[in-house]
CSV table of C-alpha atoms and ligand atoms in Angstrom, one decimal:
chain,number,residue,atom,x,y,z
A,1,MET,CA,-0.1,-0.1,0.1
A,2,PRO,CA,1.3,3.4,-0.9
A,3,GLU,CA,2.7,5.5,2.2
A,4,ALA,CA,0.1,7.7,3.8
A,5,ASN,CA,0.4,11.7,4.2
A,6,PHE,CA,-1.1,13.5,7.3
A,7,ASP,CA,-1.2,17.0,6.3
A,8,GLY,CA,-1.0,19.8,9.1
A,9,ILE,CA,-4.4,22.1,8.7
A,10,VAL,CA,-3.3,25.8,8.9
A,11,GLY,CA,-4.9,27.4,11.7
A,12,PRO,CA,-6.5,30.4,11.8
A,13,THR,CA,-3.6,32.6,13.5
A,14,HIS,CA,-1.1,31.9,10.4
A,15,ASN,CA,1.0,35.0,10.7
A,16,TYR,CA,4.5,36.1,9.9
A,17,ALA,CA,6.1,36.7,13.0
A,18,GLY,CA,9.9,36.1,11.9
A,19,LEU,CA,10.2,33.8,14.6
A,20,SER,CA,12.8,31.1,13.0
A,21,PRO,CA,16.2,32.8,12.7
A,22,GLY,CA,18.0,30.7,10.0
A,23,ASN,CA,14.7,30.2,8.2
A,24,VAL,CA,15.2,32.9,5.5
A,25,ALA,CA,11.7,32.9,4.3
A,26,SER,CA,10.7,33.5,8.3
A,27,THR,CA,13.0,36.2,9.0
A,28,SER,CA,12.8,38.2,5.8
A,29,ASN,CA,8.7,38.0,5.4
A,30,ARG,CA,8.5,39.1,9.2
A,31,GLY,CA,5.6,41.7,9.4
A,32,LEU,CA,3.8,41.3,6.3
A,33,LYS,CA,0.1,40.7,6.2
A,34,SER,CA,-1.0,36.8,6.2
A,35,ARG,CA,-3.7,35.6,4.3
A,36,PRO,CA,-5.1,32.7,7.0
A,37,ARG,CA,-8.4,31.9,4.8
A,38,ASP,CA,-5.9,31.5,1.7
A,39,ALA,CA,-3.3,29.7,3.9
A,40,ALA,CA,-5.8,27.1,4.7
A,41,LEU,CA,-7.5,26.5,1.8
A,42,GLN,CA,-4.1,26.1,-0.1
A,43,GLY,CA,-3.3,23.3,2.6
A,44,LEU,CA,-6.6,21.8,2.0
A,45,SER,CA,-5.9,21.7,-2.1
A,46,LYS,CA,-2.5,20.3,-1.7
A,47,ALA,CA,-4.0,17.3,0.3
A,48,ALA,CA,-6.8,16.8,-2.0
A,49,ALA,CA,-4.6,16.6,-4.9
A,50,LEU,CA,-2.8,13.8,-3.3
A,51,ALA,CA,-5.8,12.1,-2.5
A,52,ARG,CA,-7.2,12.1,-6.1
A,53,LEU,CA,-3.7,10.7,-7.1
A,54,GLY,CA,-4.8,7.7,-5.3
A,55,LEU,CA,-2.7,8.3,-2.2
A,56,PRO,CA,-3.8,7.6,1.6
A,57,GLN,CA,-4.5,11.0,3.1
A,58,GLY,CA,-5.1,12.5,6.5
A,59,TRP,CA,-5.1,15.6,8.3
A,60,LEU,CA,-3.7,16.9,11.6
A,61,PRO,CA,-5.7,19.3,13.2
A,62,PRO,CA,-4.1,23.1,14.3
A,63,GLN,CA,-3.2,23.9,17.9
A,64,GLU,CA,-5.0,26.4,19.8
A,65,ARG,CA,-3.6,29.7,19.7
A,66,PRO,CA,-3.2,32.0,21.0
A,67,HIS,CA,-1.9,29.5,23.6
A,68,VAL,CA,-2.9,31.2,27.0
A,69,PRO,CA,-1.5,28.7,29.4
A,70,THR,CA,1.9,29.7,27.6
A,71,LEU,CA,0.8,33.5,28.5
A,72,HIS,CA,0.2,32.3,31.7
A,73,ALA,CA,3.2,30.4,32.5
A,74,LEU,CA,5.2,33.9,31.3
A,75,GLY,CA,3.1,35.7,34.0
A,76,PHE,CA,0.6,37.3,32.0
A,77,ALA,CA,-2.1,36.7,34.7
A,78,GLY,CA,-5.8,37.3,34.3
A,79,THR,CA,-8.7,35.9,32.2
A,80,ASP,CA,-7.8,34.5,29.0
A,81,GLU,CA,-8.7,37.8,27.4
A,82,VAL,CA,-7.1,39.7,29.9
A,83,ALA,CA,-3.6,37.8,29.7
A,84,VAL,CA,-3.6,38.1,25.6
A,85,ALA,CA,-4.2,41.9,26.0
A,86,LYS,CA,-1.6,42.3,28.7
A,87,ALA,CA,0.9,40.5,26.5
A,88,ALA,CA,0.0,42.4,23.2
A,89,ALA,CA,0.6,45.7,25.2
A,90,GLU,CA,3.6,44.6,27.1
A,91,ALA,CA,5.5,42.1,25.1
A,92,PRO,CA,4.1,41.7,21.6
A,93,HIS,CA,6.9,39.2,20.5
A,94,LEU,CA,5.9,37.0,23.3
A,95,LEU,CA,2.5,37.0,22.1
A,96,ALA,CA,3.4,36.2,18.6
A,97,ARG,CA,5.4,33.3,19.9
A,98,ALA,CA,2.0,32.0,21.5
A,99,SER,CA,0.1,32.6,18.3
A,100,SER,CA,2.1,31.2,15.7
A,101,ALA,CA,0.4,28.5,13.5
A,102,SER,CA,3.6,26.7,13.3
A,103,SER,CA,2.1,23.0,13.8
A,104,MET,CA,0.8,23.2,10.3
A,105,TRP,CA,4.5,21.7,9.3
A,106,ALA,CA,3.6,18.5,10.2
A,107,ALA,CA,7.1,17.0,9.1
A,108,ASN,CA,8.4,18.5,12.4
A,109,ALA,CA,5.2,16.8,14.5
A,110,ALA,CA,7.1,13.6,15.0
A,111,THR,CA,9.4,10.9,13.7
A,112,VAL,CA,7.6,7.7,12.6
A,113,THR,CA,8.9,4.1,12.4
A,114,PRO,CA,6.5,1.6,10.5
A,115,SER,CA,5.4,-1.7,11.9
A,116,ALA,CA,7.8,-3.6,9.5
A,117,ASP,CA,10.8,-1.8,11.1
A,118,SER,CA,10.3,-1.5,15.0
A,119,GLY,CA,11.0,-3.6,17.4
A,120,ASP,CA,7.6,-5.0,18.5
A,121,GLY,CA,5.3,-4.9,15.1
A,122,ARG,CA,3.9,-1.5,15.9
A,123,VAL,CA,3.9,1.7,14.3
A,124,HIS,CA,6.0,3.8,16.8
A,125,MET,CA,6.2,7.8,17.0
A,126,THR,CA,8.2,10.2,18.6
A,127,VAL,CA,6.8,13.5,19.1
A,128,ALA,CA,9.3,16.2,18.6
A,129,ASN,CA,10.4,18.8,21.6
A,130,LEU,CA,11.2,21.4,18.6
A,131,ARG,CA,13.5,22.8,21.4
A,132,THR,CA,15.4,25.0,19.3
A,133,MET,CA,12.7,27.5,18.7
A,134,PRO,CA,10.6,28.9,21.5
A,135,HIS,CA,7.5,29.3,19.7
A,136,ARG,CA,7.7,25.6,18.5
A,137,ALA,CA,9.0,24.2,22.0
A,138,ILE,CA,5.2,24.5,23.3
A,139,GLU,CA,4.1,22.6,20.4
A,140,ALA,CA,4.9,18.9,21.8
A,141,PRO,CA,2.3,18.1,24.4
A,142,GLN,CA,-0.6,19.2,22.2
A,143,THR,CA,1.1,17.1,19.2
A,144,ALA,CA,0.9,13.9,21.5
A,145,ARG,CA,-2.9,14.2,22.4
A,146,THR,CA,-3.7,14.8,18.8
A,147,LEU,CA,-1.6,11.8,17.5
A,148,ARG,CA,-3.1,9.4,20.2
A,149,ALA,CA,-6.5,10.8,19.1
A,150,ILE,CA,-5.8,9.8,15.6
A,151,PHE,CA,-3.9,6.7,16.3
A,152,ARG,CA,-5.8,5.3,19.1
A,153,ASP,CA,-5.1,1.6,19.0
A,154,GLU,CA,-2.2,0.9,21.2
A,155,SER,CA,-1.9,-2.7,20.2
A,156,ARG,CA,-1.0,-1.0,16.9
A,157,PHE,CA,0.5,2.3,17.4
A,158,ALA,CA,3.1,3.7,20.0
A,159,VAL,CA,2.9,7.4,20.4
A,160,HIS,CA,6.0,8.4,22.6
A,161,ASP,CA,6.0,11.7,24.3
A,162,ALA,CA,9.0,14.2,23.1
A,163,LEU,CA,12.4,13.5,24.2
A,164,PRO,CA,13.0,16.1,27.1
A,165,GLY,CA,14.6,19.4,25.8
A,166,THR,CA,15.6,20.6,28.9
A,167,ASP,CA,16.3,19.2,32.2
A,168,ALA,CA,14.8,20.1,35.6
A,169,SER,CA,17.1,23.1,35.8
A,170,GLY,CA,16.2,24.3,32.4
A,171,ALA,CA,19.5,23.6,31.1
A,172,PRO,CA,19.4,22.0,27.4
A,173,THR,CA,19.8,18.5,27.5
A,174,PRO,CA,21.6,16.7,24.6
A,175,TYR,CA,18.1,15.9,22.7
A,176,GLY,CA,17.1,18.6,20.1
A,177,ASP,CA,14.7,17.1,18.1
A,178,GLU,CA,12.8,18.7,14.9
A,179,GLY,CA,10.8,15.2,13.6
A,180,ALA,CA,10.6,13.5,10.4
A,181,ALA,CA,12.3,16.7,8.6
A,182,ASN,CA,15.7,15.1,9.3
A,183,HIS,CA,14.6,11.8,8.3
A,184,THR,CA,14.2,9.8,5.0
A,185,ARG,CA,13.2,6.0,4.7
A,186,PHE,CA,14.4,4.1,2.0
A,187,THR,CA,12.7,0.8,1.2
A,188,ALA,CA,14.5,-1.8,-1.2
A,189,SER,CA,11.4,-1.7,-3.4
A,190,ASN,CA,9.7,1.3,-4.8
A,191,ASN,CA,6.9,0.4,-2.8
A,192,ALA,CA,6.9,3.0,-0.1
A,193,GLY,CA,4.3,1.6,2.2
A,194,GLY,CA,4.8,0.0,5.5
A,195,GLU,CA,5.0,-3.6,4.7
A,196,LEU,CA,8.5,-3.9,3.8
A,197,PRO,CA,11.6,-3.1,6.1
A,198,GLY,CA,13.2,0.1,5.0
A,199,VAL,CA,16.6,1.9,5.8
A,200,HIS,CA,16.4,4.9,8.0
A,201,LEU,CA,18.7,7.9,7.3
A,202,PHE,CA,19.0,10.2,10.2
A,203,VAL,CA,20.5,13.5,9.6
A,204,PHE,CA,21.4,15.5,12.4
A,205,GLY,CA,22.8,19.2,12.5
A,206,ALA,CA,25.5,18.9,15.3
A,207,GLN,CA,26.5,16.4,17.8
A,208,ALA,CA,25.6,18.0,21.8
A,209,SER,CA,28.5,16.3,23.2
A,210,GLY,CA,32.0,16.4,21.8
A,211,ALA,CA,34.0,18.5,19.5
A,212,GLY,CA,32.3,17.8,16.2
A,213,ARG,CA,31.7,20.8,13.7
A,214,ARG,CA,28.7,22.7,13.9
A,215,PRO,CA,27.2,25.7,12.3
A,216,SER,CA,28.4,29.4,13.2
A,217,ARG,CA,25.7,31.7,12.2
A,218,PHE,CA,22.4,29.7,12.5
A,219,PRO,CA,21.3,27.2,15.0
A,220,ALA,CA,21.8,23.2,14.2
A,221,ARG,CA,18.4,21.9,15.4
A,222,GLN,CA,18.7,18.2,15.1
A,223,THR,CA,21.0,16.3,17.3
A,224,LEU,CA,22.8,13.0,16.7
A,225,GLU,CA,21.8,12.1,20.3
A,226,ALA,CA,18.0,12.8,19.7
A,227,SER,CA,18.3,10.6,16.4
A,228,GLN,CA,19.8,7.8,18.3
A,229,ALA,CA,17.6,8.0,20.9
A,230,ILE,CA,14.7,7.8,18.6
A,231,ALA,CA,15.9,4.8,16.8
A,232,GLU,CA,16.5,3.0,20.1
A,233,ARG,CA,13.1,3.8,21.4
A,234,HIS,CA,11.6,2.5,18.0
A,235,GLY,CA,13.6,-0.7,18.2
A,236,ILE,CA,14.9,-0.1,14.7
A,237,PRO,CA,17.8,-2.8,14.0
A,238,HIS,CA,21.3,-0.8,13.9
A,239,ALA,CA,22.1,-2.3,10.7
A,240,ARG,CA,19.3,-0.2,8.9
A,241,CYS,CA,19.9,3.0,10.6
A,242,ILE,CA,22.8,5.2,8.9
A,243,HIS,CA,23.5,8.7,10.9
A,244,ALA,CA,25.0,11.6,8.9
A,245,GLN,CA,25.9,15.0,9.4
A,246,GLN,CA,24.3,18.0,7.7
A,247,HIS,CA,26.8,20.1,6.1
A,248,PRO,CA,27.0,23.2,8.6
A,249,ALA,CA,27.9,25.5,5.7
A,250,VAL,CA,24.4,24.9,4.2
A,251,ILE,CA,22.7,25.4,7.7
A,252,ASP,CA,24.6,29.0,7.6
A,253,HIS,CA,23.0,29.6,4.3
A,254,GLY,CA,19.3,28.7,5.6
A,255,VAL,CA,19.0,25.1,5.3
A,256,PHE,CA,17.7,25.0,8.7
A,257,HIS,CA,16.1,21.1,8.4
A,258,ASN,CA,17.6,18.5,5.8
A,259,ASP,CA,14.2,18.3,3.7
A,260,VAL,CA,15.1,21.5,2.6
A,261,ILE,CA,18.4,20.0,0.8
A,262,SER,CA,17.2,16.5,0.0
A,263,VAL,CA,14.2,14.2,-0.5
A,264,GLY,CA,14.2,10.2,-0.8
A,265,ASN,CA,11.4,7.7,-1.3
A,266,GLY,CA,11.7,3.9,-2.2
A,267,ARG,CA,15.1,3.4,-3.8
A,268,PHE,CA,15.8,6.9,-4.8
A,269,TYR,CA,17.2,9.7,-3.2
A,270,LEU,CA,17.4,13.6,-4.9
A,271,VAL,CA,20.1,15.4,-3.1
A,272,HIS,CA,22.1,18.6,-3.4
A,273,GLU,CA,26.2,17.9,-3.4
A,274,LEU,CA,26.5,20.1,-0.5
A,275,ALA,CA,23.8,18.5,1.7
A,276,LEU,CA,26.1,16.4,3.9
A,277,LEU,CA,29.3,16.9,5.6
A,278,ASP,CA,30.6,13.1,4.7
A,279,GLN,CA,28.2,13.1,1.6
A,280,GLN,CA,30.1,10.2,-0.5
A,281,ARG,CA,30.5,7.8,2.3
A,282,THR,CA,26.7,8.3,3.2
A,283,LEU,CA,25.7,7.6,-0.2
A,284,ASP,CA,28.1,4.5,-0.1
A,285,ASP,CA,26.5,3.3,3.0
A,286,LEU,CA,22.9,3.6,1.6
A,287,ALA,CA,23.9,1.8,-1.5
A,288,ALA,CA,25.0,-1.2,0.5
A,289,ALA,CA,22.1,-0.9,3.1
A,290,VAL,CA,19.2,-0.8,0.4
A,291,GLY,CA,20.6,-3.0,-2.2
A,292,PRO,CA,20.6,-3.1,-5.8
A,293,GLY,CA,18.7,-0.6,-7.5
A,294,PHE,CA,19.5,2.4,-5.2
A,295,HIS,CA,19.7,5.4,-7.5
A,296,ALA,CA,21.0,9.1,-5.7
A,297,GLU,CA,20.5,11.8,-8.0
A,298,ILE,CA,23.0,14.5,-7.1
A,299,VAL,CA,22.4,18.1,-8.0
A,300,PRO,CA,25.5,20.1,-8.5
A,301,GLU,CA,25.6,23.6,-7.4
A,302,SER,CA,26.5,24.7,-10.7
A,303,GLU,CA,22.7,23.4,-11.7
A,304,VAL,CA,20.8,24.8,-8.8
A,305,SER,CA,22.8,26.8,-6.3
A,306,VAL,CA,22.2,26.4,-2.2
A,307,ALA,CA,20.6,29.7,-2.5
A,308,ASP,CA,18.0,28.7,-5.2
A,309,ALA,CA,17.5,25.5,-3.5
A,310,VAL,CA,16.4,27.6,-0.6
A,311,ARG,CA,14.4,30.1,-2.3
A,312,THR,CA,12.4,27.6,-4.4
A,313,TYR,CA,12.2,24.6,-2.2
A,314,LEU,CA,13.2,22.4,-4.9
A,315,PHE,CA,13.6,19.8,-2.5
A,316,ASN,CA,10.9,20.3,0.0
A,317,SER,CA,8.8,18.3,-2.5
A,318,GLN,CA,6.9,15.2,-1.8
A,319,LEU,CA,8.3,12.5,-3.8
A,320,VAL,CA,5.4,9.7,-3.6
A,321,THR,CA,5.0,6.4,-5.1
A,322,LEU,CA,1.6,6.1,-7.0
A,323,PRO,CA,-0.8,3.1,-6.6
A,324,GLY,CA,0.3,2.0,-10.0
A,325,GLY,CA,4.1,2.1,-9.0
A,326,ASP,CA,5.4,5.5,-11.0
A,327,MET,CA,7.0,8.1,-8.7
A,328,GLN,CA,6.1,11.8,-8.8
A,329,LEU,CA,7.3,14.6,-7.5
A,330,ILE,CA,5.3,17.3,-5.7
A,331,LEU,CA,6.7,20.7,-6.0
A,332,PRO,CA,6.1,24.2,-4.7
A,333,LYS,CA,5.1,26.4,-7.6
A,334,GLU,CA,8.0,28.8,-6.7
A,335,SER,CA,10.4,25.9,-8.4
A,336,GLU,CA,8.5,26.2,-11.6
A,337,SER,CA,10.0,29.6,-12.5
A,338,HIS,CA,13.4,28.6,-12.5
A,339,ALA,CA,15.0,27.5,-15.7
A,340,GLY,CA,17.9,25.3,-14.1
A,341,ILE,CA,15.0,23.7,-12.1
A,342,ARG,CA,12.7,23.1,-15.0
A,343,ARG,CA,15.4,21.5,-17.0
A,344,LEU,CA,16.5,19.2,-13.9
A,345,ILE,CA,12.9,17.9,-13.9
A,346,GLU,CA,12.8,17.0,-17.6
A,347,ARG,CA,16.1,15.2,-17.3
A,348,LEU,CA,15.0,13.1,-14.3
A,349,VAL,CA,11.3,12.4,-15.8
A,350,SER,CA,13.1,11.3,-19.1
A,351,ASP,CA,16.0,9.6,-17.8
A,352,PRO,CA,15.1,5.7,-17.8
A,353,ALA,CA,17.4,5.1,-15.1
A,354,CYS,CA,15.4,7.5,-12.5
A,355,PRO,CA,12.3,6.1,-11.2
A,356,VAL,CA,10.7,9.8,-11.1
A,357,ASN,CA,8.2,9.8,-14.3
A,358,GLY,CA,6.1,13.0,-13.5
A,359,ALA,CA,6.1,16.4,-11.7
A,360,LEU,CA,3.1,18.2,-10.2
A,361,PHE,CA,3.4,22.0,-9.2
A,362,LEU,CA,1.3,23.1,-6.3
A,363,ASP,CA,0.5,26.6,-4.8
A,364,VAL,CA,1.0,26.7,-0.9
A,365,ARG,CA,2.6,30.2,-0.8
A,366,GLU,CA,1.2,31.2,2.5
A,367,SER,CA,3.1,28.6,4.1
A,368,MET,CA,6.3,29.1,1.8
A,369,ARG,CA,6.6,32.6,3.1
A,370,ASN,CA,7.0,31.2,6.4
A,371,GLY,CA,9.8,28.5,5.3
A,372,GLY,CA,7.2,25.7,4.7
A,373,GLY,CA,6.8,23.8,1.5
A,374,PRO,CA,4.8,20.9,0.5
A,375,ALA,CA,6.9,18.5,2.4
A,376,CYS,CA,6.9,20.4,5.7
A,377,LEU,CA,3.3,20.3,5.3
A,378,ARG,CA,2.7,16.6,6.0
A,379,LEU,CA,3.5,13.8,8.4
A,380,ARG,CA,4.4,10.5,6.2
A,381,VAL,CA,3.0,7.6,7.7
A,382,PRO,CA,4.0,4.4,6.4
A,383,LEU,CA,1.1,2.1,7.1
A,384,THR,CA,-0.2,-1.5,6.4
A,385,ASP,CA,-4.0,-2.0,5.3
A,386,ALA,CA,-4.9,-3.0,8.8
A,387,GLY,CA,-2.7,0.0,10.1
A,388,LEU,CA,-4.8,2.3,7.9
A,389,ALA,CA,-8.1,0.5,9.1
A,390,ALA,CA,-7.3,1.3,12.8
A,391,VAL,CA,-6.7,5.1,12.0
A,392,THR,CA,-10.0,7.3,13.3
A,393,PRO,CA,-11.7,7.3,10.3
A,394,SER,CA,-12.8,11.0,10.3
A,395,CYS,CA,-9.4,11.9,10.1
A,396,LEU,CA,-8.9,10.6,6.6
A,397,TRP,CA,-9.5,12.2,3.4
A,398,SER,CA,-13.0,11.8,1.6
A,399,PRO,CA,-14.5,14.1,-0.9
A,400,GLU,CA,-17.2,14.8,1.5
A,401,ARG,CA,-14.9,15.7,4.4
A,402,HIS,CA,-12.7,17.9,2.1
A,403,ALA,CA,-15.7,20.0,1.0
A,404,GLU,CA,-16.9,20.2,4.9
A,405,LEU,CA,-13.6,21.6,6.0
A,406,GLU,CA,-13.5,24.0,3.0
A,407,SER,CA,-16.9,25.6,4.2
A,408,TRP,CA,-15.7,25.3,7.6
A,409,VAL,CA,-12.5,27.3,6.7
A,410,ARG,CA,-14.5,29.6,4.8
A,411,ARG,CA,-16.8,30.3,8.1
A,412,HIS,CA,-14.2,30.8,10.5
A,413,TYR,CA,-10.9,32.1,9.1
A,414,ARG,CA,-10.2,35.9,8.6
A,415,GLU,CA,-9.0,36.8,5.3
A,416,GLU,CA,-6.1,38.9,6.4
A,417,LEU,CA,-3.9,39.1,9.7
A,418,ALA,CA,-1.6,42.1,10.4
A,419,PRO,CA,1.1,41.6,13.4
A,420,GLU,CA,-1.0,43.8,15.6
A,421,ASP,CA,-4.2,41.6,15.0
A,422,LEU,CA,-3.0,39.2,17.2
A,423,GLY,CA,-3.8,41.2,20.1
A,424,ASP,CA,-7.3,41.2,19.2
A,425,PRO,CA,-9.8,39.5,21.8
A,426,LEU,CA,-12.1,38.5,19.1
A,427,LEU,CA,-9.3,36.3,17.2
A,428,LEU,CA,-8.9,34.3,20.3
A,429,ARG,CA,-12.8,33.6,20.5
A,430,GLU,CA,-12.8,32.8,16.7
A,431,SER,CA,-9.9,30.6,16.8
A,432,ARG,CA,-11.6,28.6,19.8
A,433,ALA,CA,-14.9,28.4,17.9
A,434,ALA,CA,-13.0,27.0,15.0
A,435,LEU,CA,-11.3,24.5,16.5
A,436,ASP,CA,-14.2,23.3,18.7
A,437,GLU,CA,-16.0,22.7,15.7
A,438,LEU,CA,-13.2,21.1,13.9
A,439,THR,CA,-12.7,18.5,16.7
A,440,ARG,CA,-16.2,17.4,15.9
A,441,ILE,CA,-15.5,17.1,12.3
A,442,LEU,CA,-12.7,15.3,12.8
A,443,GLY,CA,-14.4,12.9,15.4
A,444,ILE,CA,-11.2,13.3,17.6
A,445,GLY,CA,-12.8,14.4,21.2
A,446,SER,CA,-12.2,17.3,23.5
A,447,VAL,CA,-8.3,17.1,22.6
A,448,TYR,CA,-7.5,20.9,23.3
A,449,GLU,CA,-6.8,22.6,26.7
A,450,PHE,CA,-9.6,25.0,26.4
A,451,GLN,CA,-12.2,22.5,25.9
A,452,ARG,CA,-11.1,20.5,29.3
B,501,LIG,O1,10.2,25.6,12.0
B,501,LIG,N1,8.5,28.2,10.3
B,501,LIG,C1,8.8,26.9,10.5
B,501,LIG,C2,9.1,26.1,9.0
B,501,LIG,C3,9.1,24.7,9.1
B,501,LIG,C4,9.5,23.9,7.8
B,501,LIG,N2,9.3,22.5,8.1
B,501,LIG,C5,10.2,21.7,7.6
B,501,LIG,N3,11.2,22.1,7.1
B,501,LIG,N4,10.1,20.6,7.6
B,501,LIG,C6,10.2,26.8,11.2
B,501,LIG,O2,11.3,27.3,11.1
B,501,LIG,C7,8.2,30.7,11.0
B,501,LIG,C8,7.2,31.2,11.7
B,501,LIG,C9,7.3,32.7,11.7
B,501,LIG,O3,8.2,33.4,11.5
B,501,LIG,O4,6.0,33.3,12.0
B,501,LIG,C10,8.4,29.0,11.1
B,501,LIG,O5,8.3,28.6,12.5
């Protein structure tokens, strides 16, 4: 069965607050007016396009924002409305952190190990702690509740809490974890589903302990220690895990996650020549572990520069195997206007040795402006038929539910949002009304703190 994708639904407070140093789009679009309704509709259309290709597709609901418990913990006391108003007046940057719709980037929700690869035959998921960016570090507890409401059957799914990002004194642990954005699973056949065992490439930005190399300008978000702990927790045999370091220089050029510079599926890896520190050795290890038919397409700097990869998000595409076995790239529209990328895609599609035989360009511009392309917006969950049947059914795509969600967005979302609108007490009320209704549409029960 083809791999399932769960797309993060864009929340009603989607805005541009410049919260992610090292993410060029986020910092350069800071303060722009956002279009939450368009953003959510673009996301729903992307999910629908994949579902219509015959792929299993689901949704992950947004988180409650502004997140009042965060504001309370920061000392903004009083009723929910009062706390928001105080934060808006005294510390708008803290309100922005508590208001980001960043959970839309579902690739950062968790790292997933399918049943064929885990120690106990269940699908294992470790929620990402996202501890490097304060606005994302608050996502984990809600992500765990949400995933447990979607993947309920504990005989098939194990949803682990995030690795601790800080210790009891608040000091950072060795575990910086950004979820699946730094993880790629290859399978010996081009069937990308959960039936066959896979080979896991875990890419880290830096080693927390020791004297390894690290970027100098921007943070390395994923640590080796976090990736190793996840592989251990999930029971993946060591022989099927490869750990590789991202090149510190590309992090300093705005490649804040490895899915901004490479994408893999089945036996195919599309990767920029400067992506990894010890790239040739890693590719050799992958070729040996994946076996015959492993094909790495290395994109040279002369064809697509790292700067253009960051600008166009070529590598932040989804690489999907369709039910008939064809492999297709789902790219952001921004890639279409780049001549080098168009040539590259034509070459890949016409090359008989390359498994990619089609490309689709989609508009996710509102998310792109915060550094999130098609691949960021979804969590890959390779399932078996029985696993898919155990997913909370109303979280899975159907034409009727898609229409219902579109109408829900049109009724609840604002057309535009300016930074100063985050303090509007009406926005808090509107967002809660929207999410309350959404939990009924998706049949996931009262997962939000405001509902408890
Ligand atoms: O963590 N942007 C997200 C984008 C995440 C993209 N995910 C993957 N590459 N898988 C981030 O930097 C920007 C929010 C703001 O600035 O308003 C933001 O959080």
